[in-house]
């Protein structure tokens, strides 16, 4: 009987710990979303492991896209880079991600908008 009560207490404590972690994660996600929404910059996040990209609403707006015309799941970032800037951007990308010779990622280049015009952007970031 004492073992059963002990197991029950452990299960309850584990469930409480999981609930606190879930609430903490939800609050963190809400803060992240508020920071993105309050920012005038366009934000994108590339996950090279899953080959997916997150684009903030503002990022899409800057380039003339909507949630329906630019989906987060698509790995389209590279295809939007102006052909004259592509090699330079990829060289900076490689120096940062592969060679680890740069402390942060920063590069200025042109991105293709939905109407096929180009806008100059500055991408800055850091990889995990």
XYZ file of C-alpha atoms in Angstrom:
128
model
C 0.000 0.000 0.000
C 2.823 2.413 0.879
C 4.475 1.723 -2.508
C 1.235 2.470 -4.319
C 0.850 5.755 -2.462
C 4.498 6.593 -3.230
C 3.954 5.909 -6.935
C 0.817 8.014 -6.894
C 2.659 10.905 -5.229
C 5.538 10.656 -7.744
C 3.081 10.614 -10.652
C 1.276 13.645 -9.225
C 4.553 15.544 -8.758
C 5.649 14.664 -12.291
C 2.330 15.860 -13.681
C 2.602 19.117 -11.707
C 6.159 19.634 -12.990
C 5.003 19.040 -16.570
C 2.122 21.492 -16.133
C 4.494 24.199 -14.802
C 6.844 23.594 -17.747
C 3.923 23.833 -20.160
C 2.772 27.150 -18.655
C 6.347 28.489 -18.721
C 6.702 27.495 -22.385
C 3.363 29.108 -23.238
C 4.374 32.378 -21.538
C 7.683 32.331 -23.382
C 5.883 31.773 -26.686
C 3.519 34.675 -25.931
C 6.475 36.987 -25.200
C 8.156 35.880 -28.439
C 4.982 36.612 -30.413
C 4.589 40.053 -28.769
C 8.197 40.908 -29.600
C 7.673 39.897 -33.216
C 4.398 41.797 -33.556
C 5.742 44.953 -31.909
C 8.817 45.003 -34.099
C 8.821 46.951 -37.359
C 11.493 44.645 -38.783
C 10.721 41.580 -40.832
C 11.911 38.446 -39.068
C 12.652 35.072 -40.559
C 14.118 31.948 -39.030
C 15.597 29.139 -41.087
C 15.759 25.599 -39.713
C 18.295 23.839 -41.902
C 17.647 20.501 -40.205
C 13.975 20.424 -41.224
C 14.380 22.615 -44.333
C 11.647 24.966 -43.124
C 11.501 28.714 -42.623
C 9.408 30.893 -40.313
C 8.458 34.291 -41.757
C 6.940 36.955 -39.516
C 3.841 38.759 -40.722
C 5.894 41.968 -41.093
C 8.513 40.154 -43.229
C 5.749 39.044 -45.570
C 4.208 42.526 -45.668
C 7.532 44.191 -46.512
C 7.919 41.931 -49.542
C 4.242 42.063 -50.558
C 3.246 38.575 -49.421
C 0.436 37.258 -47.235
C 0.153 34.122 -45.133
C -1.457 32.420 -48.116
C 1.170 33.460 -50.677
C 4.267 32.743 -48.545
C 3.980 29.758 -46.268
C 6.331 29.164 -43.350
C 6.988 25.553 -44.264
C 8.626 26.392 -47.579
C 12.392 26.836 -47.853
C 12.167 29.720 -50.344
C 14.540 32.252 -48.806
C 17.484 31.404 -51.078
C 15.345 31.526 -54.224
C 14.346 35.135 -53.468
C 17.929 36.462 -53.397
C 18.880 38.657 -56.364
C 21.125 36.685 -58.771
C 23.891 39.334 -58.556
C 23.958 39.012 -54.736
C 23.535 35.250 -54.428
C 27.198 34.159 -54.371
C 28.162 36.842 -51.858
C 25.249 35.986 -49.559
C 26.052 32.278 -49.739
C 29.735 33.004 -49.003
C 28.768 34.916 -45.847
C 26.336 32.141 -44.990
C 29.058 29.515 -45.381
C 31.609 31.535 -43.404
C 29.149 31.783 -40.565
C 27.402 28.419 -40.536
C 30.049 26.042 -41.812
C 33.434 27.581 -41.156
C 32.323 29.378 -37.976
C 34.706 32.203 -38.838
C 32.184 34.951 -38.038
C 30.670 35.658 -34.593
C 27.295 36.663 -36.070
C 25.618 36.597 -39.445
C 25.213 39.939 -41.211
C 24.825 40.642 -44.910
C 23.086 43.249 -47.083
C 21.420 42.109 -50.300
C 18.310 42.354 -52.459
C 15.275 40.131 -52.043
C 12.597 39.569 -54.661
C 9.152 40.861 -53.735
C 5.886 39.248 -54.742
C 5.550 41.729 -57.644
C 9.033 40.631 -58.855
C 10.680 43.934 -57.884
C 13.612 43.826 -55.454
C 14.147 45.461 -52.074
C 17.418 45.898 -50.243
C 17.504 44.140 -46.876
C 20.033 43.611 -44.136
C 19.941 40.162 -42.599
C 21.449 39.840 -39.143
C 21.347 36.835 -36.949
C 22.878 34.122 -34.925
C 22.574 30.364 -35.215
C 21.827 27.890 -32.481
